[in-house]
Amino acid sequence: MKRDDKTVLEVSALENGTVIDHIPAGSLFKIINILSLDNITNRITFGTNLESKRIGTKALIKIADMEVDRHYLSRIALFAPEARLSYIKNFEVAEKIKLTVPDTIEGGVRCANPVCVTNHEKVTPKFDVVDKSDITLRCRYCEKITTTDQFEIIK
Amino acid sequence: MSKSLVSISDFNKEEILKIMELAAHFESNPGEQLLHGRVFATLFFEPSTRTRLSFESAINRLGGRVIGFSEAGNTSVSKGESLHDTVKMVSNYCDLIVMRHYIEGAARYASEVASVPVVNAGDGSNQHPSQTLLDLYSIKKTQGRLDGIHIVMVGDLKYGRTVHSLLQALSHFGARFTFVSPEELKLPDEYKIFLRDHGMKFTETTDMREAIKDADILYMTRVQRERFSDLMEYERVKSAYVLKADMLRGTRDNLRILHPLPRITEIDTDVDADPKAYYFEQARNGVFTRQAIISYLLGVK
Ligand SMILES: [Zn+2]
């Protein structure tokens, strides 16, 4: 058993649900927001400022009895590009997914340009990811750039 | 979905060359009635008399008829109708929509909603592709080619959308660029990265007189006072970006001066009489270029 997996299990054993690990500590609340975890009644365990060889300090989230829908994966990746997501069934990892930053994003993030049509009409923002390491989005509509420090989550 | 022209990047190199060819054709045959019986909507949510008249002239020369509005003031839009609904409705009434809007990305959205082609006649500071194509046509006409020209761009290179679109378009043709601007209005990094990625050579300077010595095209733009955070700086630098007739001494015979117009003070009126001044003919080229764009999108040519 790898050390990271052990950390997960030590917090409290999860019978069924989803574990999201290797979230940069600073992005934890962004992920909570994306998944609307403040509005559900499932048992949720958070850990933050945990040691991580890969990303410095990390956070992790364990959600009991919920399979996080896959359509969230690309949005989570914007804030936690190194994250791993595991689906747990009967105390075992049924599937482990290494997140990847997608080429395009639909919805989830607001275009930073205040005069963009997506901020004035009922239009789902669509972006091309023009830089995957220092995550940078270009709006398909106004063609302006939105960078991580400008990210504002919308639902 | 029908083919629209929202951004200059919607046209590839072949399509740009096709537009050049068609514009030349319409210049020699200005009254060809290819669009007799068709109806065109010009929706100007933001007024621009020059651009609207140029499009309407192009449509009329082709035998089409125009409906629309020149400002949003007295329309259903001012009563709170969404852009979506306006565009949906208008696309039932016409064969093509020409649209100008102060909201950026409005034309792209309209092209998704409309059942007919949309031509973007300007969306805020974003794109104005028919201007870019008429600039290219003017370059082609005066230089006999688009490949490998040396173009000097002067003025507001930070906010000037005509500059940004033109350099994107010229990247198909291996141009060399010299950028002349005040420090505050320099070309943004994203365009420099674009040029490097496309293997284009460019230099930046504040000395216009020196830069134009070996230029083929001098592309002037307005330096607007309100773009400066420091008005003292504006007063200090503004005269450095004004073209005067004596500066043209010693420049190449083939040099031509372009400007998207309207000009304020950045080209002295004493330049107008110089055979190198080309900005009024450039505006005339706009009509032929727009005839070309419309006919191409409707597939009649
Ligand atoms: Zn946008």
mmCIF file of N, CA and C in Angstrom, chain B residues 95-194:
data_model
loop_
_atom_site.group_PDB
_atom_site.id
_atom_site.type_symbol
_atom_site.label_atom_id
_atom_site.label_comp_id
_atom_site.label_asym_id
_atom_site.label_seq_id
_atom_site.Cartn_x
_atom_site.Cartn_y
_atom_site.Cartn_z
ATOM 1 N N ASP B 95 -31.527 37.368 -45.542
ATOM 2 C CA ASP B 95 -30.613 36.337 -46.041
ATOM 3 C C ASP B 95 -29.237 36.408 -45.387
ATOM 4 N N LEU B 96 -28.939 37.550 -44.751
ATOM 5 C CA LEU B 96 -27.640 37.712 -44.097
ATOM 6 C C LEU B 96 -27.751 38.887 -43.119
ATOM 7 N N ILE B 97 -27.050 38.753 -42.003
ATOM 8 C CA ILE B 97 -27.072 39.817 -40.985
ATOM 9 C C ILE B 97 -25.687 40.444 -40.886
ATOM 10 N N VAL B 98 -25.642 41.774 -40.962
ATOM 11 C CA VAL B 98 -24.418 42.523 -40.641
ATOM 12 C C VAL B 98 -24.667 43.141 -39.282
ATOM 13 N N MET B 99 -23.789 42.878 -38.330
ATOM 14 C CA MET B 99 -24.065 43.327 -36.966
ATOM 15 C C MET B 99 -22.881 44.025 -36.322
ATOM 16 N N ARG B 100 -23.161 45.151 -35.683
ATOM 17 C CA ARG B 100 -22.158 45.799 -34.851
ATOM 18 C C ARG B 100 -22.744 45.935 -33.451
ATOM 19 N N HIS B 101 -21.921 45.611 -32.460
ATOM 20 C CA HIS B 101 -22.413 45.628 -31.079
ATOM 21 C C HIS B 101 -21.276 46.027 -30.147
ATOM 22 N N TYR B 102 -21.626 46.746 -29.074
ATOM 23 C CA TYR B 102 -20.584 47.154 -28.110
ATOM 24 C C TYR B 102 -20.193 45.998 -27.185
ATOM 25 N N ILE B 103 -21.023 44.940 -27.125
ATOM 26 C CA ILE B 103 -20.713 43.779 -26.285
ATOM 27 C C ILE B 103 -19.758 42.848 -27.036
ATOM 28 N N GLU B 104 -18.659 42.470 -26.398
ATOM 29 C CA GLU B 104 -17.664 41.618 -27.055
ATOM 30 C C GLU B 104 -18.129 40.162 -27.086
ATOM 31 N N GLY B 105 -17.999 39.558 -28.244
ATOM 32 C CA GLY B 105 -18.480 38.189 -28.405
ATOM 33 C C GLY B 105 -19.924 38.135 -28.876
ATOM 34 N N ALA B 106 -20.570 39.315 -29.002
ATOM 35 C CA ALA B 106 -21.976 39.345 -29.412
ATOM 36 C C ALA B 106 -22.146 38.727 -30.806
ATOM 37 N N ALA B 107 -21.200 38.988 -31.696
ATOM 38 C CA ALA B 107 -21.338 38.485 -33.064
ATOM 39 C C ALA B 107 -21.171 36.963 -33.109
ATOM 40 N N ARG B 108 -20.258 36.432 -32.317
ATOM 41 C CA ARG B 108 -20.085 34.971 -32.284
ATOM 42 C C ARG B 108 -21.372 34.323 -31.786
ATOM 43 N N TYR B 109 -21.921 34.906 -30.730
ATOM 44 C CA TYR B 109 -23.167 34.369 -30.188
ATOM 45 C C TYR B 109 -24.288 34.471 -31.225
ATOM 46 N N ALA B 110 -24.375 35.610 -31.899
ATOM 47 C CA ALA B 110 -25.403 35.795 -32.924
ATOM 48 C C ALA B 110 -25.251 34.739 -34.028
ATOM 49 N N SER B 111 -24.007 34.415 -34.376
ATOM 50 C CA SER B 111 -23.791 33.432 -35.449
ATOM 51 C C SER B 111 -24.254 32.037 -35.016
ATOM 52 N N GLU B 112 -24.269 31.772 -33.710
ATOM 53 C CA GLU B 112 -24.760 30.486 -33.205
ATOM 54 C C GLU B 112 -26.295 30.442 -33.198
ATOM 55 N N VAL B 113 -26.880 31.607 -33.020
ATOM 56 C CA VAL B 113 -28.333 31.688 -32.890
ATOM 57 C C VAL B 113 -29.016 31.819 -34.255
ATOM 58 N N ALA B 114 -28.368 32.542 -35.177
ATOM 59 C CA ALA B 114 -28.996 32.886 -36.455
ATOM 60 C C ALA B 114 -29.012 31.696 -37.406
ATOM 61 N N SER B 115 -30.032 31.652 -38.263
ATOM 62 C CA SER B 115 -30.093 30.607 -39.282
ATOM 63 C C SER B 115 -29.458 31.095 -40.585
ATOM 64 N N VAL B 116 -29.031 32.354 -40.620
ATOM 65 C CA VAL B 116 -28.391 32.926 -41.816
ATOM 66 C C VAL B 116 -26.972 33.368 -41.433
ATOM 67 N N PRO B 117 -26.087 33.618 -42.440
ATOM 68 C CA PRO B 117 -24.723 34.052 -42.092
ATOM 69 C C PRO B 117 -24.721 35.396 -41.362
ATOM 70 N N VAL B 118 -23.753 35.545 -40.472
ATOM 71 C CA VAL B 118 -23.571 36.800 -39.742
ATOM 72 C C VAL B 118 -22.200 37.362 -40.105
ATOM 73 N N VAL B 119 -22.170 38.648 -40.444
ATOM 74 C CA VAL B 119 -20.888 39.331 -40.635
ATOM 75 C C VAL B 119 -20.708 40.295 -39.467
ATOM 76 N N ASN B 120 -19.609 40.135 -38.774
ATOM 77 C CA ASN B 120 -19.310 40.994 -37.633
ATOM 78 C C ASN B 120 -18.758 42.324 -38.145
ATOM 79 N N ALA B 121 -19.479 43.399 -37.860
ATOM 80 C CA ALA B 121 -19.004 44.732 -38.256
ATOM 81 C C ALA B 121 -18.429 45.460 -37.049
ATOM 82 N N GLY B 122 -17.890 44.676 -36.097
ATOM 83 C CA GLY B 122 -17.269 45.249 -34.903
ATOM 84 C C GLY B 122 -17.998 44.812 -33.656
ATOM 85 N N ASP B 123 -17.287 44.137 -32.725
ATOM 86 C CA ASP B 123 -17.865 43.807 -31.425
ATOM 87 C C ASP B 123 -16.942 44.328 -30.341
ATOM 88 N N GLY B 124 -17.242 45.539 -29.878
ATOM 89 C CA GLY B 124 -16.419 46.177 -28.850
ATOM 90 C C GLY B 124 -14.990 46.295 -29.304
ATOM 91 N N SER B 125 -14.070 45.936 -28.427
ATOM 92 C CA SER B 125 -12.646 46.044 -28.781
ATOM 93 C C SER B 125 -12.153 44.751 -29.411
ATOM 94 N N ASN B 126 -13.066 43.826 -29.706
ATOM 95 C CA ASN B 126 -12.617 42.507 -30.149
ATOM 96 C C ASN B 126 -12.247 42.435 -31.630
ATOM 97 N N GLN B 127 -13.192 42.243 -32.516
ATOM 98 C CA GLN B 127 -12.873 41.946 -33.915
ATOM 99 C C GLN B 127 -13.656 42.838 -34.867
ATOM 100 N N HIS B 128 -13.101 43.052 -36.044
ATOM 101 C CA HIS B 128 -13.759 43.830 -37.091
ATOM 102 C C HIS B 128 -13.162 43.318 -38.407
ATOM 103 N N PRO B 129 -13.509 42.063 -38.753
ATOM 104 C CA PRO B 129 -12.752 41.380 -39.812
ATOM 105 C C PRO B 129 -12.863 42.004 -41.207
ATOM 106 N N SER B 130 -13.978 42.685 -41.515
ATOM 107 C CA SER B 130 -14.055 43.275 -42.859
ATOM 108 C C SER B 130 -13.051 44.424 -42.989
ATOM 109 N N GLN B 131 -12.749 45.090 -41.866
ATOM 110 C CA GLN B 131 -11.696 46.119 -41.876
ATOM 111 C C GLN B 131 -10.343 45.472 -42.196
ATOM 112 N N THR B 132 -10.094 44.341 -41.566
ATOM 113 C CA THR B 132 -8.824 43.651 -41.793
ATOM 114 C C THR B 132 -8.686 43.232 -43.258
ATOM 115 N N LEU B 133 -9.781 42.718 -43.825
ATOM 116 C CA LEU B 133 -9.725 42.268 -45.219
ATOM 117 C C LEU B 133 -9.561 43.441 -46.188
ATOM 118 N N LEU B 134 -10.146 44.578 -45.847
ATOM 119 C CA LEU B 134 -9.950 45.732 -46.740
ATOM 120 C C LEU B 134 -8.537 46.291 -46.583
ATOM 121 N N ASP B 135 -7.981 46.175 -45.397
ATOM 122 C CA ASP B 135 -6.568 46.554 -45.202
ATOM 123 C C ASP B 135 -5.671 45.661 -46.062
ATOM 124 N N LEU B 136 -5.950 44.367 -46.021
ATOM 125 C CA LEU B 136 -5.154 43.430 -46.824
ATOM 126 C C LEU B 136 -5.311 43.726 -48.321
ATOM 127 N N TYR B 137 -6.535 44.017 -48.725
ATOM 128 C CA TYR B 137 -6.766 44.312 -50.133
ATOM 129 C C TYR B 137 -5.991 45.574 -50.546
ATOM 130 N N SER B 138 -5.956 46.539 -49.656
ATOM 131 C CA SER B 138 -5.209 47.776 -49.938
ATOM 132 C C SER B 138 -3.709 47.496 -50.035
ATOM 133 N N ILE B 139 -3.223 46.608 -49.197
ATOM 134 C CA ILE B 139 -1.800 46.238 -49.256
ATOM 135 C C ILE B 139 -1.507 45.512 -50.567
ATOM 136 N N LYS B 140 -2.366 44.555 -50.889
ATOM 137 C CA LYS B 140 -2.197 43.766 -52.116
ATOM 138 C C LYS B 140 -2.207 44.669 -53.346
ATOM 139 N N LYS B 141 -3.154 45.602 -53.352
ATOM 140 C CA LYS B 141 -3.305 46.496 -54.504
ATOM 141 C C LYS B 141 -2.103 47.427 -54.672
ATOM 142 N N THR B 142 -1.588 47.937 -53.563
ATOM 143 C CA THR B 142 -0.511 48.935 -53.673
ATOM 144 C C THR B 142 0.861 48.291 -53.788
ATOM 145 N N GLN B 143 1.013 47.080 -53.282
ATOM 146 C CA GLN B 143 2.339 46.451 -53.293
ATOM 147 C C GLN B 143 2.428 45.336 -54.338
ATOM 148 N N GLY B 144 1.282 44.953 -54.871
ATOM 149 C CA GLY B 144 1.273 43.873 -55.855
ATOM 150 C C GLY B 144 1.428 42.496 -55.236
ATOM 151 N N ARG B 145 1.507 42.454 -53.923
ATOM 152 C CA ARG B 145 1.679 41.167 -53.243
ATOM 153 C C ARG B 145 1.299 41.311 -51.771
ATOM 154 N N LEU B 146 1.099 40.169 -51.112
ATOM 155 C CA LEU B 146 0.924 40.188 -49.657
ATOM 156 C C LEU B 146 2.139 39.578 -48.969
ATOM 157 N N ASP B 147 2.915 38.802 -49.711
ATOM 158 C CA ASP B 147 4.030 38.080 -49.100
ATOM 159 C C ASP B 147 5.224 38.987 -48.785
ATOM 160 N N GLY B 148 5.752 38.796 -47.586
ATOM 161 C CA GLY B 148 7.034 39.401 -47.218
ATOM 162 C C GLY B 148 7.080 40.917 -47.192
ATOM 163 N N ILE B 149 5.980 41.574 -46.864
ATOM 164 C CA ILE B 149 6.060 43.035 -46.792
ATOM 165 C C ILE B 149 6.603 43.474 -45.431
ATOM 166 N N HIS B 150 7.213 44.661 -45.409
ATOM 167 C CA HIS B 150 7.626 45.274 -44.145
ATOM 168 C C HIS B 150 6.577 46.319 -43.775
ATOM 169 N N ILE B 151 5.895 46.073 -42.678
ATOM 170 C CA ILE B 151 4.827 46.978 -42.253
ATOM 171 C C ILE B 151 5.198 47.637 -40.926
ATOM 172 N N VAL B 152 5.059 48.955 -40.883
ATOM 173 C CA VAL B 152 5.316 49.704 -39.656
ATOM 174 C C VAL B 152 3.966 50.120 -39.090
ATOM 175 N N MET B 153 3.693 49.678 -37.867
ATOM 176 C CA MET B 153 2.415 50.005 -37.229
ATOM 177 C C MET B 153 2.660 51.027 -36.130
ATOM 178 N N VAL B 154 1.887 52.123 -36.171
ATOM 179 C CA VAL B 154 2.162 53.256 -35.288
ATOM 180 C C VAL B 154 0.934 53.623 -34.465
ATOM 181 N N GLY B 155 1.157 53.928 -33.202
ATOM 182 C CA GLY B 155 0.087 54.505 -32.380
ATOM 183 C C GLY B 155 -0.330 53.624 -31.232
ATOM 184 N N ASP B 156 -1.642 53.410 -31.109
ATOM 185 C CA ASP B 156 -2.188 52.636 -29.995
ATOM 186 C C ASP B 156 -2.183 51.160 -30.369
ATOM 187 N N LEU B 157 -1.108 50.487 -30.013
ATOM 188 C CA LEU B 157 -0.969 49.081 -30.379
ATOM 189 C C LEU B 157 -1.515 48.180 -29.276
ATOM 190 N N LYS B 158 -1.872 48.798 -28.148
ATOM 191 C CA LYS B 158 -2.395 48.014 -27.035
ATOM 192 C C LYS B 158 -3.882 47.722 -27.218
ATOM 193 N N TYR B 159 -4.650 48.742 -27.519
ATOM 194 C CA TYR B 159 -6.097 48.569 -27.634
ATOM 195 C C TYR B 159 -6.589 48.496 -29.075
ATOM 196 N N GLY B 160 -5.696 48.807 -30.027
ATOM 197 C CA GLY B 160 -6.133 48.901 -31.424
ATOM 198 C C GLY B 160 -6.456 47.545 -32.026
ATOM 199 N N ARG B 161 -7.765 47.253 -32.143
ATOM 200 C CA ARG B 161 -8.152 45.925 -32.635
ATOM 201 C C ARG B 161 -7.768 45.746 -34.098
ATOM 202 N N THR B 162 -7.752 46.859 -34.882
ATOM 203 C CA THR B 162 -7.398 46.711 -36.295
ATOM 204 C C THR B 162 -5.963 46.222 -36.426
ATOM 205 N N VAL B 163 -5.113 46.691 -35.535
ATOM 206 C CA VAL B 163 -3.708 46.268 -35.531
ATOM 207 C C VAL B 163 -3.597 44.778 -35.207
ATOM 208 N N HIS B 164 -4.324 44.347 -34.180
ATOM 209 C CA HIS B 164 -4.238 42.952 -33.741
ATOM 210 C C HIS B 164 -4.728 41.994 -34.831
ATOM 211 N N SER B 165 -5.865 42.342 -35.439
ATOM 212 C CA SER B 165 -6.411 41.455 -36.463
ATOM 213 C C SER B 165 -5.530 41.443 -37.706
ATOM 214 N N LEU B 166 -4.978 42.613 -38.047
ATOM 215 C CA LEU B 166 -4.151 42.683 -39.253
ATOM 216 C C LEU B 166 -2.871 41.871 -39.082
ATOM 217 N N LEU B 167 -2.285 41.919 -37.904
ATOM 218 C CA LEU B 167 -1.049 41.133 -37.739
ATOM 219 C C LEU B 167 -1.345 39.632 -37.732
ATOM 220 N N GLN B 168 -2.524 39.261 -37.207
ATOM 221 C CA GLN B 168 -2.919 37.841 -37.290
ATOM 222 C C GLN B 168 -3.062 37.414 -38.749
ATOM 223 N N ALA B 169 -3.713 38.262 -39.538
ATOM 224 C CA ALA B 169 -3.944 37.920 -40.943
ATOM 225 C C ALA B 169 -2.629 37.879 -41.725
ATOM 226 N N LEU B 170 -1.755 38.840 -41.455
ATOM 227 C CA LEU B 170 -0.492 38.898 -42.200
ATOM 228 C C LEU B 170 0.444 37.741 -41.855
ATOM 229 N N SER B 171 0.175 37.077 -40.729
ATOM 230 C CA SER B 171 1.032 35.949 -40.341
ATOM 231 C C SER B 171 0.958 34.814 -41.361
ATOM 232 N N HIS B 172 -0.091 34.807 -42.203
ATOM 233 C CA HIS B 172 -0.166 33.810 -43.275
ATOM 234 C C HIS B 172 0.856 34.094 -44.375
ATOM 235 N N PHE B 173 1.376 35.324 -44.390
ATOM 236 C CA PHE B 173 2.136 35.755 -45.561
ATOM 237 C C PHE B 173 3.574 36.171 -45.246
ATOM 238 N N GLY B 174 4.049 35.833 -44.060
ATOM 239 C CA GLY B 174 5.459 36.078 -43.745
ATOM 240 C C GLY B 174 5.875 37.538 -43.740
ATOM 241 N N ALA B 175 5.131 38.378 -43.056
ATOM 242 C CA ALA B 175 5.473 39.800 -43.005
ATOM 243 C C ALA B 175 6.574 40.094 -41.985
ATOM 244 N N ARG B 176 7.193 41.279 -42.111
ATOM 245 C CA ARG B 176 8.105 41.784 -41.089
ATOM 246 C C ARG B 176 7.445 43.020 -40.478
ATOM 247 N N PHE B 177 7.443 43.087 -39.139
ATOM 248 C CA PHE B 177 6.722 44.156 -38.447
ATOM 249 C C PHE B 177 7.667 45.073 -37.680
ATOM 250 N N THR B 178 7.369 46.368 -37.715
ATOM 251 C CA THR B 178 8.004 47.298 -36.777
ATOM 252 C C THR B 178 6.870 48.005 -36.033
ATOM 253 N N PHE B 179 6.929 47.952 -34.707
ATOM 254 C CA PHE B 179 5.878 48.547 -33.876
ATOM 255 C C PHE B 179 6.385 49.826 -33.237
ATOM 256 N N VAL B 180 5.682 50.929 -33.492
ATOM 257 C CA VAL B 180 6.072 52.229 -32.949
ATOM 258 C C VAL B 180 4.942 52.715 -32.055
ATOM 259 N N SER B 181 5.213 52.820 -30.755
ATOM 260 C CA SER B 181 4.140 53.246 -29.850
ATOM 261 C C SER B 181 4.718 53.821 -28.575
ATOM 262 N N PRO B 182 3.917 54.635 -27.874
ATOM 263 C CA PRO B 182 4.343 55.058 -26.542
ATOM 264 C C PRO B 182 4.395 53.849 -25.618
ATOM 265 N N GLU B 183 5.192 53.950 -24.570
ATOM 266 C CA GLU B 183 5.384 52.859 -23.620
ATOM 267 C C GLU B 183 4.035 52.305 -23.121
ATOM 268 N N GLU B 184 3.123 53.208 -22.808
ATOM 269 C CA GLU B 184 1.832 52.793 -22.229
ATOM 270 C C GLU B 184 0.950 52.033 -23.211
ATOM 271 N N LEU B 185 1.226 52.171 -24.495
ATOM 272 C CA LEU B 185 0.329 51.582 -25.500
ATOM 273 C C LEU B 185 1.039 50.551 -26.366
ATOM 274 N N LYS B 186 2.033 49.893 -25.781
ATOM 275 C CA LYS B 186 2.781 48.872 -26.522
ATOM 276 C C LYS B 186 1.923 47.645 -26.843
ATOM 277 N N LEU B 187 2.351 46.917 -27.855
ATOM 278 C CA LEU B 187 1.652 45.691 -28.249
ATOM 279 C C LEU B 187 1.642 44.701 -27.080
ATOM 280 N N PRO B 188 0.469 44.156 -26.728
ATOM 281 C CA PRO B 188 0.406 43.198 -25.615
ATOM 282 C C PRO B 188 1.223 41.923 -25.898
ATOM 283 N N ASP B 189 1.711 41.314 -24.827
ATOM 284 C CA ASP B 189 2.569 40.129 -24.946
ATOM 285 C C ASP B 189 1.925 38.996 -25.738
ATOM 286 N N GLU B 190 0.604 38.823 -25.581
ATOM 287 C CA GLU B 190 -0.021 37.677 -26.260
ATOM 288 C C GLU B 190 0.169 37.751 -27.776
ATOM 289 N N TYR B 191 0.239 38.967 -28.330
ATOM 290 C CA TYR B 191 0.443 39.097 -29.782
ATOM 291 C C TYR B 191 1.908 38.887 -30.156
ATOM 292 N N LYS B 192 2.809 39.263 -29.250
ATOM 293 C CA LYS B 192 4.232 38.993 -29.511
ATOM 294 C C LYS B 192 4.482 37.489 -29.496
ATOM 295 N N ILE B 193 3.823 36.802 -28.561
ATOM 296 C CA ILE B 193 3.944 35.340 -28.503
ATOM 297 C C ILE B 193 3.378 34.740 -29.784
ATOM 298 N N PHE B 194 2.244 35.270 -30.220
ATOM 299 C CA PHE B 194 1.635 34.806 -31.465
ATOM 300 C C PHE B 194 2.612 34.947 -32.632
#
